[in-house]
Coordinates of C-alpha atoms in Angstrom, one line a residue:
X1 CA -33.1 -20.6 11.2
X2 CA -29.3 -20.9 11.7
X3 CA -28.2 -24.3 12.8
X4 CA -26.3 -23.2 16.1
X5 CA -25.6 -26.5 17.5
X6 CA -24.0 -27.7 13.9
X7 CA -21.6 -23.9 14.2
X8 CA -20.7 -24.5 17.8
X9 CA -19.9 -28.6 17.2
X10 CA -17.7 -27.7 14.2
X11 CA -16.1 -24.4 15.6
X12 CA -14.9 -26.9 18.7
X13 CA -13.6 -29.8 16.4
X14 CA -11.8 -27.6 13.4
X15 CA -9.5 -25.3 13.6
X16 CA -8.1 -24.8 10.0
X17 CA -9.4 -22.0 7.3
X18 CA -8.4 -23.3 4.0
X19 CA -7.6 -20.5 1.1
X20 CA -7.0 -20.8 -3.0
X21 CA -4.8 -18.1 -3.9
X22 CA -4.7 -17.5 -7.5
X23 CA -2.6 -15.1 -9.6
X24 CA 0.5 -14.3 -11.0
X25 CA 4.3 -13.9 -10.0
X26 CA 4.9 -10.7 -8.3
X27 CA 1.1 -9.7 -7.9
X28 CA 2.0 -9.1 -3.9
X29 CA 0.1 -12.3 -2.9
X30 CA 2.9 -13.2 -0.3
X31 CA 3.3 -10.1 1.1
X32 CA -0.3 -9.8 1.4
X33 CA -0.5 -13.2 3.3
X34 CA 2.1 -12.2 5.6
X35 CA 0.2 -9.2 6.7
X36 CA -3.2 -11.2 6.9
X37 CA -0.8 -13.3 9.4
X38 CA 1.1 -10.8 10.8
X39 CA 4.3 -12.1 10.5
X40 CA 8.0 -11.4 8.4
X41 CA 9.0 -15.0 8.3
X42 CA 9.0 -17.0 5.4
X43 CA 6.2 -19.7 4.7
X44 CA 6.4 -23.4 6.4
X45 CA 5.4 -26.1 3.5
X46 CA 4.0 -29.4 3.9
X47 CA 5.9 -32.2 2.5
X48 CA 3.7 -35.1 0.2
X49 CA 3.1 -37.2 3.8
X50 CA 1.6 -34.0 5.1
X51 CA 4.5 -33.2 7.6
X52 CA 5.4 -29.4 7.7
X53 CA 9.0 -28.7 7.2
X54 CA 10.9 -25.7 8.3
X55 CA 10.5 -22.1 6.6
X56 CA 12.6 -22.1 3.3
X57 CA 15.0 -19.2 2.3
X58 CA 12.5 -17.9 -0.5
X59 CA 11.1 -14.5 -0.2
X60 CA 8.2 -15.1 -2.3
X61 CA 5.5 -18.7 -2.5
X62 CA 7.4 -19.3 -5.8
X63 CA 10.7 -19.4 -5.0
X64 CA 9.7 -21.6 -1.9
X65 CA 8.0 -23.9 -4.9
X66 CA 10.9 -23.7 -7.0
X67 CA 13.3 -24.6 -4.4
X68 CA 11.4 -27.6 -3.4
X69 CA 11.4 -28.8 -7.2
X70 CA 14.7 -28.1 -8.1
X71 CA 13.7 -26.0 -11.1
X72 CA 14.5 -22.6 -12.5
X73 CA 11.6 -21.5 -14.1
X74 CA 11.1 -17.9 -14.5
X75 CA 7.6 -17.5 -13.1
X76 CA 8.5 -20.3 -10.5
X77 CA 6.5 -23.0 -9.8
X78 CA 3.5 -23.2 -7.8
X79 CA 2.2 -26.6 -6.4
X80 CA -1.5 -26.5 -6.0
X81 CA -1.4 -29.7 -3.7
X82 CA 1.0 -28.3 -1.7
X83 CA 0.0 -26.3 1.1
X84 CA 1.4 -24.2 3.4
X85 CA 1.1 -21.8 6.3
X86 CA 2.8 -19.6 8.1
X87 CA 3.6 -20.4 11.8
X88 CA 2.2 -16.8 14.0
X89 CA -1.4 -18.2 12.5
X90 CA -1.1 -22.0 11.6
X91 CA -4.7 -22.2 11.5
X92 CA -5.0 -20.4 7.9
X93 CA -3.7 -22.9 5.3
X94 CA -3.2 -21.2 1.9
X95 CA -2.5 -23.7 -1.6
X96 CA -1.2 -21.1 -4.3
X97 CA -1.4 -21.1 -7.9
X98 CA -0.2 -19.6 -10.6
X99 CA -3.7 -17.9 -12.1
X100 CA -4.3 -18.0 -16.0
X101 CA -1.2 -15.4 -16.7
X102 CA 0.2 -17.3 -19.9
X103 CA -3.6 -18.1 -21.3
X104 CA -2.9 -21.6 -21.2
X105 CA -5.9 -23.6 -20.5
X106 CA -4.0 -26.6 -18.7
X107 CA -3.9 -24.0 -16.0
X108 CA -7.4 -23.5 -15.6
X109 CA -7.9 -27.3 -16.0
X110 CA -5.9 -27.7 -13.1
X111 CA -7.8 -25.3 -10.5
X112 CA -11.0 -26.7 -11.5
X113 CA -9.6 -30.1 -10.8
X114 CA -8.3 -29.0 -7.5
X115 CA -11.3 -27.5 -6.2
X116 CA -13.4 -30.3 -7.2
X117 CA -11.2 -32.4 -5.2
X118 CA -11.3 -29.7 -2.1
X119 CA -15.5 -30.4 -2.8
X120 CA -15.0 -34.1 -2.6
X121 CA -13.2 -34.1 0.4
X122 CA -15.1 -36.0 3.7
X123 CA -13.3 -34.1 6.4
X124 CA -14.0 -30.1 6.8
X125 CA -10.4 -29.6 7.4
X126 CA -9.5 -30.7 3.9
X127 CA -11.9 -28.8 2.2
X128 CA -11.5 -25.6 0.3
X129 CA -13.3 -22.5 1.8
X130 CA -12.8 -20.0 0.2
X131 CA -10.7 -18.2 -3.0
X132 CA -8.4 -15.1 -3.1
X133 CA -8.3 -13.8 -6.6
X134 CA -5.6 -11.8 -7.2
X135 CA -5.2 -9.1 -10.1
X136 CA -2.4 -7.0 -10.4
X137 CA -3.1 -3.5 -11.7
X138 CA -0.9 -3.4 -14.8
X139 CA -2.5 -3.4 -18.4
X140 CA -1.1 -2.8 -22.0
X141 CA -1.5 0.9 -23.1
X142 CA -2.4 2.2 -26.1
X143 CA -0.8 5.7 -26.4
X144 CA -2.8 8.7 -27.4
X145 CA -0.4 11.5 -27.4
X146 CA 3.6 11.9 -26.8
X147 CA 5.5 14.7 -26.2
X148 CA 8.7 15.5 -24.5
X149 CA 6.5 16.6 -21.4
X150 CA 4.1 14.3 -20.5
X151 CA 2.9 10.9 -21.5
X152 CA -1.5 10.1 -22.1
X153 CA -2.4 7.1 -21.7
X154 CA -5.6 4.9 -21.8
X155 CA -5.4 0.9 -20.5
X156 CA -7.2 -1.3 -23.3
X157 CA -9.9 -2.5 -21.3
X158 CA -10.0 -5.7 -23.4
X159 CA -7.0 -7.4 -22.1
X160 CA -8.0 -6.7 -18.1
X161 CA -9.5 -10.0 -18.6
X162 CA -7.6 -13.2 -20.5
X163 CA -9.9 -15.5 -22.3
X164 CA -9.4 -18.3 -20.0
X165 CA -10.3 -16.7 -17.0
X166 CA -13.3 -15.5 -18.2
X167 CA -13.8 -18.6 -19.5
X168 CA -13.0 -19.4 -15.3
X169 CA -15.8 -17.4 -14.3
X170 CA -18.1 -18.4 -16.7
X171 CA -18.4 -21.9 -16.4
X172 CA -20.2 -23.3 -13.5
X173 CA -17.7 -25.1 -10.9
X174 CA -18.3 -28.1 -8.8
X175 CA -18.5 -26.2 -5.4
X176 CA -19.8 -22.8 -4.1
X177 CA -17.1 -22.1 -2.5
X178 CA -16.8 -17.9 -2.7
X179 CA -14.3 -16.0 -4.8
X180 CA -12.7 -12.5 -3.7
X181 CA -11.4 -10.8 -6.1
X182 CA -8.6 -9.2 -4.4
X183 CA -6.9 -6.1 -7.2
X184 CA -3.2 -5.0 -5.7
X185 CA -0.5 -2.1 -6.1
X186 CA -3.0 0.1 -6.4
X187 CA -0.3 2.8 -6.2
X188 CA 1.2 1.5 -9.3
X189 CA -2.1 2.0 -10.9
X190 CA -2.2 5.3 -10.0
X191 CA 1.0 5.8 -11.8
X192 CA 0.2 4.1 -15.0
X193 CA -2.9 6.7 -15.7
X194 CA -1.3 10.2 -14.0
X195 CA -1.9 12.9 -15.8
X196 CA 0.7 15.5 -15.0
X197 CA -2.0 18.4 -15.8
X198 CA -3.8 17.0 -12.6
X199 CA -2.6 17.8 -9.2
X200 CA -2.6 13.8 -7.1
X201 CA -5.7 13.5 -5.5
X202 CA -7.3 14.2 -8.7
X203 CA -5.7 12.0 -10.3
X204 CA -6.4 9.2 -7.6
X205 CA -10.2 9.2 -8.0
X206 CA -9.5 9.5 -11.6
X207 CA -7.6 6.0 -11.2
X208 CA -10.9 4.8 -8.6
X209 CA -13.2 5.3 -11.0
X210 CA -11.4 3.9 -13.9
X211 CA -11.2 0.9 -11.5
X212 CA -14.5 0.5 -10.8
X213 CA -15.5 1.0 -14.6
X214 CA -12.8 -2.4 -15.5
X215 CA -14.3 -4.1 -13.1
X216 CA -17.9 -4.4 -14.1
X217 CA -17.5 -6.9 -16.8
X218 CA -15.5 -9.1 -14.3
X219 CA -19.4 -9.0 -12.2
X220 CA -21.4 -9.3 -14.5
X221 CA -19.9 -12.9 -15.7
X222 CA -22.1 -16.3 -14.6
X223 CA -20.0 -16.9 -11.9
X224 CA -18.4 -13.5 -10.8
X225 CA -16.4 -12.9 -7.3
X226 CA -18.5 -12.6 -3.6
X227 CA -20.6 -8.9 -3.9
X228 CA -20.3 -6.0 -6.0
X229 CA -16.6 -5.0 -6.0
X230 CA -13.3 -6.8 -5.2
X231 CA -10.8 -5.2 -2.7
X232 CA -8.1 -2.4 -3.6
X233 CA -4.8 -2.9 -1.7
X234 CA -1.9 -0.1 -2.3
X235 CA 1.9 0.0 -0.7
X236 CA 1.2 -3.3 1.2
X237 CA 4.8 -3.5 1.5
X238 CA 5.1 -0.1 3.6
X239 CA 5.8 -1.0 7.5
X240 CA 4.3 2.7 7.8
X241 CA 1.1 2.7 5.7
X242 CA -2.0 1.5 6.4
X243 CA -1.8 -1.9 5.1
X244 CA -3.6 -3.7 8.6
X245 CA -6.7 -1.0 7.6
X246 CA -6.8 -3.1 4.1
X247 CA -6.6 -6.4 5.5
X248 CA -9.6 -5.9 7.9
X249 CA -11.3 -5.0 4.5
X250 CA -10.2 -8.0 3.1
X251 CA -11.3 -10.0 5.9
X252 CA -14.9 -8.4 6.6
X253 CA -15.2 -8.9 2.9
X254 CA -14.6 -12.7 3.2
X255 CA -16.5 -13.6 6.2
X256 CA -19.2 -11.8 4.3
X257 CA -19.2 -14.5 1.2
X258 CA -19.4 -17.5 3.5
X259 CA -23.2 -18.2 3.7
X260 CA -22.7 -21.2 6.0
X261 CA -22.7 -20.2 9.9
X262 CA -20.4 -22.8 10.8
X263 CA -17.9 -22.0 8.1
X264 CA -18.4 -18.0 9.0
X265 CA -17.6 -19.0 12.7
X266 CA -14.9 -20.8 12.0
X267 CA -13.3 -17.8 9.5
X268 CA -14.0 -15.2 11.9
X269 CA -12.6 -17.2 14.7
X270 CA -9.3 -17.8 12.9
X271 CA -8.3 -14.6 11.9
X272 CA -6.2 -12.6 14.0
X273 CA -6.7 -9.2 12.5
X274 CA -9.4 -7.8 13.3
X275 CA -10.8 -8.1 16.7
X276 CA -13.8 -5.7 15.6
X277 CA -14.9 -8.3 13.7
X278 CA -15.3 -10.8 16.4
X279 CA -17.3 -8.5 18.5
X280 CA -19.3 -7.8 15.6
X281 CA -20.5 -11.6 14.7
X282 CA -20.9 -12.1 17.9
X283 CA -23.0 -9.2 18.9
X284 CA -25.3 -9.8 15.7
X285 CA -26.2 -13.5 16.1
X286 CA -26.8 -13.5 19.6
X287 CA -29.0 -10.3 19.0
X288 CA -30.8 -13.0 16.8
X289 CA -31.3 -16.0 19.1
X290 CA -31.6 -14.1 22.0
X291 CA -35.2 -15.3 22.3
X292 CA -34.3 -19.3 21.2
X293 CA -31.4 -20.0 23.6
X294 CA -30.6 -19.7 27.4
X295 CA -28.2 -17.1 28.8
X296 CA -25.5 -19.4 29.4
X297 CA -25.7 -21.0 25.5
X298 CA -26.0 -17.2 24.7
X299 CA -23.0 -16.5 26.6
X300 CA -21.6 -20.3 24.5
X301 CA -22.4 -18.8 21.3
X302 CA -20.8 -15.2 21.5
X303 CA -17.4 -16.7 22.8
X304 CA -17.1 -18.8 20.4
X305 CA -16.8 -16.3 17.7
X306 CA -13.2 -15.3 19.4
X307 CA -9.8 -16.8 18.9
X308 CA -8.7 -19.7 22.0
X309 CA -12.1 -19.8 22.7
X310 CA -14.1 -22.7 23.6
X311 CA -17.2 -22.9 25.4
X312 CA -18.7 -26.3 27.1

C-alpha cells in the first residue's frame, strides 16, 4: 500500500519540481514553459554558486544561454547544469538542452551524464523528476506531384527519428525518471500535409492520424516516453486560443508517469494550472485510505495535494 507518511513528510520539506527539457531551437519550449507558469516574463537563471540572478533580455532559453556565455552561436547555447525558473512559480525548476538536432552523439552523451548525476543526487530537491521531450512537427518531404495549383506531399517517415535519439530511447538509462514526449506547432503540421482538394477539418484528422501513425515507432522502442501517445500542442503562442486547455493535458499527463506518491504529491502540489487536478488526487487517494487513517489525517492527506498547503 502507498506509503502516506513518507508523501506527507516529503510534500512538507520540498517544494521544488525539477524538469529536463530537451529539443531543438525554436521547437516552442519557452513559450510552452511560460504558459505552464503563467507568466510573460523572461526566465531568472542560476549563476555556478546557485544564486538566481535577474530575468535577462532574451526572449527565448537560448538567447538567455547565449548571453550568459558570451557567444553567438546560431542554435544558441543551452547549459544543462544551469537551471532556471521563472519567478510567478519558482517552485518548477526547468535545466534545458539542446536535444539530438545536429546527430551528434556528444549531445546524447551529455544528457545521459546529466541525468545520471540528477540520479546520484542525496537531496530530493536536486534530483531530476521528470523529462519534457520536445519534437517539433516539421519533416523533410518527398514530393509526389507539382503543379501550378497545388502542392502533394508525403513526410519521410524515416527521418521523424535521428539515429541518436533512437539510440536515446533505446539504451537503458541510470534512472526511471519518466519521459513525455511533448510534439508542438501542431498547426504548422497541418499546413505541411494540406491538401487543397480537402476542405480543413478534413484535412486536420488527416494530419491526427498521420500523427499518431509517426509516432508508433517512437513507443515501441526499449525505453519509449510515459503511456501510449505524447501530447499535441498548436498556436501556443495565441493569447486567444486554447493553449491553458493544452497545458492541463500536459500536466495530467505527467503526474500520470510519476509512480512514486510522494513525487506525484509533490508535482500535483506545484503546479498552478490546473486546480481540477488537485481535487482529483485528492479525492482518489483518500477514497483509498479512507478505511486505514483517521478523519483528521484524512482531512491531512487531501490538503496536502493543494498549493500553500500544509497540514500538522
Amino acid at each position: 500500500m502507498f506509503d502516506i507518511q513518507a508523501a506527507c513528510e516529503l510534500r512538507e520539506k520540498y517544494e521544488h519540481f525539477r524538469i529536463l527539457v530537451i529539443g531543438r531551437a525554436n521547437a516552442g519550449k519557452t513559450t510552452l514553459l511560460k504558459r505552464v507558469c503563467n507568466t510573460d516574463e523572461d526566465p531568472c537563471i542560476y549563476n555556478e554558486k546557485k544564486n538566481l540572478l535577474e530575468p535577462t533580455l532574451g526572449v527565448d532559453i537560448i538567447f538567455v544561454q547565449s548571453r550568459l556565455s558570451n557567444t553567438d552561436d546560431q542554435r544558441g547555447i543551452h547549459d544543462i547544469n544551469r537551471p532556471f525558473v521563472f519567478r510567478s512559480n519558482p517552485q518548477f525548476i526547468f535545466h534545458d538542452s539542446p536535444g539530438f538536432e545536429t546527430g551528434d552523439e556528444s549531445q546524447l552523451e551529455k544528457v545521459q551524464e546529466f541525468i545520471k548525476e540528477r540520479a546520484r543526487a542525496p537531496n530530493v530537491d536536486e534530483q531530476l523528476h521528470a523529462i519534457w521531450s520536445f519534437s517539433w512537427l516539421i519533416f523533410h518531404f518527398v514530393a509526389l506531384t507539382r503543379d501550378q495549383r497545388r502542392f502533394c506531399f508525403t513526410p519521410n517517415k524515416a527521418r521523424f527519428l535521428l539515429d541518436v535519439e533512437k539510440k536515446f530511447f533505446n539504451e537503458e538509462r541510470s534512472s526511471n525518471v519518466p519521459i513525455i514526449a511533448v510534439f508542438t506547432k501542431f498547426d504548422d503540421f497541418i499546413v505541411q500535409v494540406y491538401d487543397t482538394n480537402l476542405d480543413y477539418e478534413t484535412n486536420r484528422k488527416n494530419a491526427e492520424t498521420l500523427l499518431k501513425e509517426l509516432q508508433v515507432p517512437l513507443f515501441g522502442y526499449r525505453f519509449p516516453p510515459a503511456g501510449k501517445a505524447g501530447v499535441r500542442l498548436e498556436s501556443m503562442q495565441d493569447d486567444n486560443g486554447d493553449h491553458q486547455q493544452q497545458v492541463k493535458l500536459l500536466i495530467e499527463k505527467t503526474a500520470e508517469s510519476l509512480d512514486d506518491l510522494a513525487l506525484k504529491k509533490l508535482f500535483v502540489s506545484v503546479q498552478r494550472s490546473n486546480l481540477e487536478l488537485c481535487i482529483e488526487y485528492a479525492v482518489k487517494y483518500t477514497r483509498v485510505l479512507d478505511h486505514q487513517l483517521s478523519v483528521e489525517e484524512l482531512v491531512q492527506e487531501s490538503v496536502l495535494w493543494f498549493r500553500h498547503a500544509y497540514a500538522s
